[in-house]
Each structure stands twice: as structure tokens, then as C-alpha cells.
Amino acid sequence: MTNPDSKQPVFTQDIRAVAQQLSSDPEHGLTQAEAERRLAEIGPNQLSQAKNVSPILLFLKQLKNPLLIVLFFGSVLSFYIEHYIDAIAIMAIILINATISFVQEFKAQRSMDALRDMAAPKCWVKREGEWHNIAAAELVPGDLIKLETGTITPADARLVESVQLQIDESALTGESDPVRKKIDPLNDENLILADQINMAFMSTAVTHGYGTAIVTGTGMKTEVGHIAELMASTEQRLTPLQLRIKNMSHILIWAALIIVSFILALGFFQGMTFIDMSSTGISLAVAAIPEGLPTVVTIVLTLGAYQMMRSNALAKHLTSVETLGSTSVICSDKTGTLTQNKMQVKQIWVGGKQFYLDGLGYEPKGQFFDHNQQVIDPNRDQQLTNMLSMSALCSDTRLVEKDGHYTIHGLPTEGAIVVAAAKAGITKEKLLADQDIAHSFPFDSSRKMMSVIVYDQNNQAWLYVKGAPDVVMSRCDYIMFDDEKHAFSKHETQAQQAVADFAHQALRTLAVACRPLTEADLENPDIALETELTLMGIYGIIDPPRPEATIAVKECHSAGIGVVMITGDHAETARAIAYQMGIVKQADAPVITGAQLNAMDDSQLFDQVKDVRIFARVTPEHKLRIVRALQAHGEVVAMTGDGVNDAPALRTADIGVAMGLSGTGVAKESADLILLDDNFATIVTAVREGRRIYDNIRKFIRQALTANVSEVSALLFAFMLISSTFDDAGNLVVLLTLAPLMILWVNLVSDGIPALALGIDGAESDVMKRKPRPSNESFFANHLSHRIVIRGLVLGALTYGVFKYAIDQGFSLEYAQTLAFMTLIFGQLFHIFDARTFTTLYDRNPFSNVALLWAVAGSGALSIAMVYWPYGQLVLGTTSVGIEHLLMVIALSALPTLILSGIKKAGQVRWL
């Protein structure tokens, strides 16, 4: 944080210098008149709010879809040539597509609103020597504010007074522990946010102690405001699905324009009337464009989102459902995402003996193991029991249970040793039944220790001490070693080595010691009492990985997905956790820190980012740079996080994943996907679901475009083979194989209804064994385009052949078109069983998707009804046909799929 009037950061200046630059008083604060003047000049202590797009403009935006624009012109032309039913039907399709898209976008994120909600509504400020409780929005730079346990810091401020003050900055910096605050100036101007320990930042929570501070930044001039600016300036990229649909739309539009232009030119030279050419053009445009594509894709994604929600993954944006299936790299925050965000004792060194603990979170359940990893009863080891008992008594933190869930009230590190004791059945409440705490000396940052005076059941006074090992051991004269009391110097080397071993594993350490007291000792101050101690043992504490997250990392690797840890924590801690979880394979894997990132330009980061899996001590800007560098390599990046500091990167990533339970409101609003159970493993479930959905969308596109090729080719054959006649005026009239509304029916009903069933089709067996698909991979990759064209042309030729047969037999145009209509519909219904697999229909059980069977049966029945129902005949232009002809075309329509799939299966022809 830099004062606007000085290039020197305020955390490097003493309090008087800061107060002077801000024209403030560190004892009495500002005058009321001066505060009002500054408020009028600078503005309220609020984050700026972006203007929301009006619902009307948002709806009109949906109409920019190129496919809908082409259909709109087709509708207008239909009105002009008085084909009113066609025009109304096409316009209805346009409105349905636009409405579905509008509803989804109307639920867009409100990140800035969430940031504003985090601001403290009220705060204590000192003006003219008197404390006032005012709205946080009225704060100005130079105000003197009060910080107390349980309050939210209302603005960025330089600390003036700090009494045991600790602030939880994890949401802003990624640090897992509350930060102990000091007031002394810091020497390094390049300190990252997490190391600016004489500063308090907006929206962080005071967890312990109290203090006062001078406001140095308000509103958008705070660190949270800086993040808000990053978010506001960060444009979300189109998802891979959106890009693919956009590219495919352009291809379809150009194909439609070329075909329509060719046919119109041909019709013009053949002497067709404008009305007939227009009718033909509308038919071809409708045939070339899959009208149901936007609607079906949206519905398929919605169904997928529902399935994911049942697995505790809430998709805020439908396109994010598919994007997960494209993910090639997951950038994950450490604290609370890969780890439990609950400190735990994992190892205990007690006088030469090593013990290990397991368990989850703060639940007081877990086993103790000896150095051979054999389960032991901790109460059978007297020295271990004594150490756990002393630790429970020498603690102000309480373990609280509510509805089967355990939390702590107090400091996380203290909570870890309280839970460790509880796992052995030792609690402070039980111990106090026959012991008594006479006095407590709270933790002090200068002493780095806490101690209590306890009277045991024999009324003997004891001093129990816990604190930083280097400080505690410097005051030890004795050590309990192999259940006997020895001079500390005799085993000092072993004790120091235990501390070093814990540190090498990135474990935080606490030492426990004691001494008996006489009545005379009780009159002495804590400094005098905390000497001549006997070392009992050392705790190794860490915020451990989530077990299920470790399994999920392994699954990600098997699916070809890289995992990158990006954390605000220290490098050694991050490396140890990454190694434990299998994110990296070497215990000495490379780590890039925030300081190193500052020294790199974007090209240097680009060169290294693919080879590094751990980034530590990073800022929000660093996270953005890392995500963008990976994206520059063509990676589809998912970013997980739970804090305010994660929000810009969550927005920039191809898909942002927030924690639902522990995540801040800002993170949730900025994300595309929310894990309702905070379980990293849920991401793997979501990836599997995303891949399944993408497969099903490709299968629908194959089905839909095969129908479009069939329709267009059936119409083209009519032109090329001159299925025509002359009207009374001598004008050439081309006999169209299909009427426009017949084509609409095929696209929306015979394709649309079964396509919805394809949306819930189960995943194929190899879905999580494939590598992530490239972000620029087309829908038509792996010969899909060849299959669409070949199957479509064959079915189109068959459709035209049935039509030509009926015309040659002297049947009416309506009768011939109805037979062609039936041929095309049932050809598509048979084809869908081949389209639901990337192999052939002979390799997948056709009865495994019951919904698809019902959809095919329903689509076929509805289509037959439109042939024999008078109102159906009126709308579509169909006519009743003989049962023998209906059975004939149903049998013929099965042949293309059965024969071509058989050839593909027998000859292993991948492109067929």
C-alpha cells in the first residue's frame, strides 16, 4: 500500500511520518470538519459499481446469433411470399432460442456486489479525541480506527497500536494462519502483502487482540479495491464450446449461402418464377441450418448441470459444464482447497520416541502410531500422556461440537494440540476435575510462549509452558528422555534434530516444557518462572492435504490433466504438500516464488510455466500471469480458489472453480463452478461429466447435421435431376422433395426429441482414459465430418429416390413429399443408434439408454400422426399414405445405417 503523497510505502515508514503525510493525529484522529471535507473530495469508502445491462438490451443481444439472423431473413421472406405458417413457425423457433439464452445470461455473476457485501457496515473511528461508531462508507484517509476481536477491517490502514492483535488474511493472501501484527516500520519496500505485518487490509477479520490504526486507503484505493479493478478489467474468454459453436455457425451459414445462391442462379437461368425461387431458397436455408442446435445444446447442458449438482458441483454458467471436459490444467489454491484449512498434529517427538497421528479436521477421532507405524494406545505411554495433558491445560482454545461437526474457538495451532489430546481422551474439562489452573500468562509475541500455573491432584504447583522450540529449549536445563529426567545438554542434539526434521517436512513446531514450583516461586513474574524448564516434547503441526484430494490428483494425472499449486503460503510448505499429494514426483521439485515472478517478464514466465507445478508467496497479479501464461501454451485452464485474492484469476481462467462451504462470496460470484462440498475430488467427477456431455453434444451435432445434409442433398437432387414441371403460364416449377415445414419438423422433432435423450446418455468406457482434447479442436475432428457427409448423402439419395419413385408412379406431389418425409424421419431415427457411439451401433447395447428408446418411439409416433391427422396435414402439407407404402419406407430407411455400419465394423474403416 503506497500513500498517494509519497513514493515510499507506508509500511516502511514510522507512525509519525505516516500521520504527517496524511495530516492526521495518531492520538486524536481527524476533526469532523476535515473528515467531511475529505469525504466530499475523495468519495465514500465503497467499491465502484458497474452498470447492469437492461433486460431488454440483454434479450436483443441474444438475437445476434448468426444462425438466428439467417432464419429471421427466411421468416421475413416467407411473410413476403404469403407463406404465413412457415413464417410464424420460423419466428417461433427464433424466439424460443433467444429466450433460453437470455434466461441463462440474465443469471450472470455479480462479483462487484459480493465485494461490496464484504465491507464492514459499521466501525469505530476517533475524531477530535472521541470515539464514534459510524458507517464504514464514511471513512476517509487519515481517520483513526479501532480494531477488535470479531470485527472486520473497514479500510486499509497502518497500525498505530497492537495488543496481541491477530488478523485472518487468508481470503486476501492465501496464508493459512492468522497474522500476528506489529507496529514497527519494515525495511524492505518490496514485501508482498502477506509480509506487511504492520498493515491491516479491508475485509480481513480480526481473530484475536485489539489495536488502532490510521486509514491509508479507502474504496477503490484499497487492496480489495485493486482486486476489484483487476476483475473489472478482466474479460472472460469465450469457452471452448462457445468458440466451436461460433466457428461451426460460420461454416453452416457460408454453406447455406453458397447452396442457396447456386440454386437461385440455376433457377433464374431455367426461368423459374420469383415466388418459386424464394420458396426453394427458404427450404434450402431451413434445411442447411440446424434450428434446434442452440436449444438442444442449452437443454443438454442444463441436464448435465443437474447431474453435476447431484454430485455436489454447481455450474453457474451452462457452458462451464462442457469446459470442464476440455480442461488440461487445474491451477489450485492450497489452503482450504487441496488442504483442509484445519491445522493438525501429525507427529510428536517425546524424549527420543516418535509418534504419528491420523484423523480428519478437528474431529477428535484418530489413532496414534509408533515409529514402526503400529497402532498404539497413547495412554499406555506415560510421557506422551503427560505431554498431551500439559498441552490441554496450557491452552485458551476450545473444541466445540455442534450437530456432529467440530470446530475450534481460538487459534488454529492451539486447536491442533487440543484435538491431539482429545484423540487420546484427554480434555481440559476432564483434567480440571482434580486439577486447578491458578494463573495464566498469555502468549506474547516477544516471549513467543504461553504458560500456566497448575495445582495437581496432590496440590503440587507446576508451570506448564508451550511455545516456539528455539525459545523454550533455550530455557531448558533438563529433558525427559526414555522416561527419565536428564540434563538437557545430554540430549540437546536429538531435540534439535527433531525440530529440524519437522521443519524439513514443512511442519510447524511447538515445544512443551514444565517445572515444579514452590510457594516462593509463585511470587515471581513470568520471565523468572519460565526458566530451569524440563523439555517434554515437540509437536509437528501442519494443515494436511485432503485425503480425497490426493486421490483426485492421481485421477487427474491418469486423465492427462496437469495439476498446478498456486498459493500464498511459504515455498517449503507448498513443496511438502505438493510432494505428499503427488502433484510433483520429487521432494526437491522446483518452486517459483512471488519474488522470482516479479523478476520475470512474460516471455520468461512463458518459457518456464510448463515445467513448474508449484508457485508460492504469490499475489493476485501473479495468479493472473500464471493462468495467462498457461493459456498462451494452448492449455484450457481451470482455476480453483476460495479467497478474495483468487477472484481475478477465477474470472480469467477458462473455468473458475470456487469452494462452496469455505469460499468467500466474491470467489463464488467470480467462479463458473462451485464445489458444494469443498471437495477437490468433486472436480474429477465434474471433469468426467463434462467429457460425457461434450461427447453427447458431438453425437447430437453428428445426428443433426447428417439430417441437414440429407435434406439439402434431397433438394439438390431434385434440381440436378430436373424433377420439375411447367405451370399454366409456361414457367418452370421444380418439384421440391420436401416442404419447408416438413424440414423444420425433421430438425426439431425427429432430431430434437431423441437428441435430448442423447444428452443423458451414459459415458463410453474410455471417457477418462483419453488425453484432454486440444482447445482448438473442431467438432468435426477424428473423421466426424466424413461420417456426416457420407451418411447424409446416402440418406438424401434414398429420400429423393423414394420421392422420384412416387412421382413416376403418378402419385401427387403431396403424396410423394409425404413418403420422402417418412423416409427421412425414420432414416434419422435408425441413424441415432449409430450416432450415440464413436465406434458403431454393433459395439454398444441399443437398450442401455431407455430414455432414448422412448424418445425414438415417441418421435416416430408423432411424425406418423402428422401424416394422418387433418391438422397435421394442414400445417405440414402431408397427406395420408397407404400402410404398405409406410412399411416400405420404414424398412428402406433402416438400410443406410445397417449397411454402412456393417462395412465400418467389418473393414475397420474409421472415417465411415
Coordinates of N, CA, C and O in Angstrom, one line a residue, residues 385-440:
T385 N 1.4 -39.2 27.5 CA 0.1 -38.8 28.2 C 0.4 -37.5 29.0 O -0.4 -36.6 29.0
N386 N 1.5 -37.4 29.7 CA 1.8 -36.2 30.4 C 1.9 -35.0 29.5 O 1.4 -33.9 29.8
M387 N 2.6 -35.1 28.4 CA 2.7 -34.0 27.4 C 1.4 -33.6 26.9 O 1.1 -32.4 26.8
L388 N 0.5 -34.5 26.5 CA -0.8 -34.2 26.0 C -1.6 -33.5 27.1 O -2.3 -32.5 26.8
S389 N -1.5 -33.9 28.3 CA -2.3 -33.3 29.4 C -1.8 -31.9 29.7 O -2.6 -30.9 29.8
M390 N -0.5 -31.7 29.7 CA 0.1 -30.3 29.9 C -0.4 -29.4 28.7 O -0.7 -28.2 29.0
S391 N -0.4 -29.9 27.5 CA -0.8 -29.1 26.4 C -2.3 -28.7 26.5 O -2.6 -27.5 26.2
A392 N -3.1 -29.6 26.9 CA -4.5 -29.3 27.0 C -4.8 -28.2 28.1 O -5.6 -27.3 27.9
L393 N -4.0 -28.3 29.2 CA -4.2 -27.3 30.2 C -3.6 -25.9 29.8 O -4.1 -24.9 30.2
C394 N -2.5 -26.0 29.1 CA -1.8 -24.7 28.7 C -2.4 -24.2 27.3 O -1.6 -24.1 26.3
S395 N -3.7 -24.0 27.3 CA -4.3 -23.6 26.0 C -5.6 -22.8 26.4 O -6.3 -23.2 27.3
D396 N -5.8 -21.8 25.6 CA -7.1 -21.0 25.7 C -8.1 -21.4 24.6 O -9.2 -20.9 24.6
T397 N -7.7 -22.3 23.7 CA -8.6 -22.7 22.6 C -9.5 -23.8 23.0 O -9.1 -24.7 23.7
R398 N -10.8 -23.7 22.6 CA -11.8 -24.7 23.0 C -12.2 -25.5 21.7 O -12.4 -24.9 20.6
L399 N -12.5 -26.8 21.9 CA -13.0 -27.6 20.9 C -14.5 -27.7 21.1 O -15.0 -28.0 22.1
V400 N -15.3 -27.3 20.0 CA -16.7 -27.2 20.1 C -17.4 -28.1 19.1 O -17.0 -28.2 17.9
E401 N -18.4 -28.9 19.6 CA -19.2 -29.8 18.7 C -20.6 -29.3 18.6 O -21.3 -28.9 19.6
K402 N -21.1 -29.3 17.4 CA -22.5 -28.9 17.1 C -23.0 -29.7 16.0 O -22.5 -29.7 14.8
D403 N -24.1 -30.5 16.2 CA -24.7 -31.3 15.2 C -23.7 -32.2 14.5 O -23.8 -32.5 13.3
G404 N -22.8 -32.8 15.3 CA -21.8 -33.7 14.8 C -20.6 -33.1 14.1 O -19.8 -33.8 13.6
H405 N -20.6 -31.7 14.0 CA -19.5 -31.0 13.3 C -18.6 -30.4 14.4 O -19.1 -29.8 15.3
Y406 N -17.3 -30.5 14.2 CA -16.4 -30.0 15.2 C -15.7 -28.7 14.7 O -15.2 -28.7 13.6
T407 N -15.6 -27.7 15.5 CA -14.9 -26.5 15.2 C -14.1 -26.1 16.4 O -14.3 -26.7 17.5
I408 N -13.2 -25.1 16.3 CA -12.5 -24.6 17.4 C -12.8 -23.1 17.6 O -13.1 -22.4 16.7
H409 N -12.7 -22.7 18.9 CA -12.8 -21.3 19.2 C -11.4 -20.9 19.7 O -11.1 -21.2 20.9
G410 N -10.7 -20.2 18.9 CA -9.3 -19.9 19.3 C -8.4 -20.0 18.1 O -8.8 -20.0 16.9
L411 N -7.1 -20.1 18.4 CA -6.1 -20.1 17.4 C -5.9 -21.5 16.8 O -6.0 -22.5 17.5
P412 N -5.7 -21.6 15.4 CA -5.7 -22.9 14.8 C -4.6 -23.8 15.3 O -4.8 -25.0 15.4
T413 N -3.4 -23.2 15.5 CA -2.3 -24.1 16.0 C -2.6 -24.6 17.4 O -2.3 -25.8 17.7
E414 N -3.1 -23.8 18.3 CA -3.5 -24.3 19.6 C -4.6 -25.3 19.4 O -4.6 -26.3 20.2
G415 N -5.5 -25.1 18.5 CA -6.6 -26.1 18.3 C -6.1 -27.4 17.9 O -6.6 -28.5 18.3
A416 N -5.0 -27.5 17.2 CA -4.4 -28.7 16.7 C -3.9 -29.6 17.9 O -4.2 -30.8 18.0
I417 N -3.3 -28.9 18.9 CA -2.8 -29.7 20.1 C -4.0 -30.1 21.0 O -3.9 -31.1 21.7
V418 N -5.0 -29.2 21.1 CA -6.2 -29.6 21.9 C -6.9 -30.8 21.3 O -7.3 -31.7 22.0
V419 N -7.0 -30.9 19.9 CA -7.6 -32.0 19.3 C -6.7 -33.3 19.4 O -7.2 -34.4 19.6
A420 N -5.4 -33.1 19.3 CA -4.5 -34.2 19.5 C -4.7 -34.9 20.9 O -4.8 -36.1 21.0
A421 N -4.8 -34.0 21.9 CA -5.1 -34.5 23.3 C -6.4 -35.2 23.3 O -6.6 -36.3 24.0
A422 N -7.4 -34.6 22.7 CA -8.8 -35.2 22.7 C -8.8 -36.6 22.1 O -9.6 -37.4 22.4
K423 N -8.0 -36.8 21.0 CA -7.9 -38.1 20.4 C -7.4 -39.2 21.4 O -7.7 -40.4 21.1
A424 N -6.7 -38.8 22.4 CA -6.3 -39.7 23.5 C -7.3 -39.7 24.6 O -7.0 -40.3 25.7
G425 N -8.4 -39.0 24.5 CA -9.4 -39.0 25.5 C -9.0 -37.9 26.6 O -9.6 -38.0 27.7
I426 N -8.1 -37.0 26.3 CA -7.7 -36.1 27.3 C -8.2 -34.7 26.9 O -8.0 -34.2 25.9
T427 N -9.0 -34.1 27.8 CA -9.6 -32.8 27.6 C -9.3 -31.9 28.8 O -9.1 -32.4 30.0
K428 N -9.4 -30.6 28.6 CA -9.1 -29.7 29.7 C -10.2 -29.8 30.8 O -9.9 -29.7 32.0
E429 N -11.5 -30.0 30.3 CA -12.6 -30.2 31.3 C -12.4 -31.4 32.2 O -12.6 -31.3 33.4
K430 N -11.9 -32.5 31.7 CA -11.7 -33.7 32.5 C -10.5 -33.4 33.5 O -10.6 -33.8 34.6
L431 N -9.5 -32.8 33.0 CA -8.3 -32.6 33.8 C -8.6 -31.6 35.0 O -8.1 -31.8 36.1
L432 N -9.5 -30.7 34.7 CA -9.8 -29.7 35.8 C -10.7 -30.3 36.9 O -11.0 -29.6 37.9
A433 N -11.1 -31.5 36.7 CA -11.9 -32.2 37.7 C -11.1 -32.4 39.0 O -11.7 -32.3 40.1
D434 N -9.8 -32.6 38.9 CA -9.0 -32.8 40.1 C -7.7 -32.0 40.0 O -6.7 -32.2 40.7
Q435 N -7.6 -31.0 39.0 CA -6.5 -30.1 39.0 C -7.1 -28.7 38.9 O -8.3 -28.5 38.5
D436 N -6.3 -27.7 39.1 CA -6.8 -26.3 39.1 C -5.7 -25.4 38.5 O -4.5 -25.5 38.8
I437 N -6.2 -24.5 37.6 CA -5.3 -23.5 37.0 C -5.3 -22.3 37.9 O -6.4 -21.6 38.0
A438 N -4.2 -22.0 38.5 CA -4.1 -20.8 39.4 C -3.9 -19.5 38.7 O -4.4 -18.5 39.1
H439 N -3.1 -19.6 37.6 CA -2.8 -18.3 36.9 C -2.3 -18.7 35.5 O -1.8 -19.8 35.2
S440 N -2.6 -17.7 34.6 CA -2.2 -17.9 33.2 C -1.4 -16.7 32.7 O -1.7 -15.6 33.0

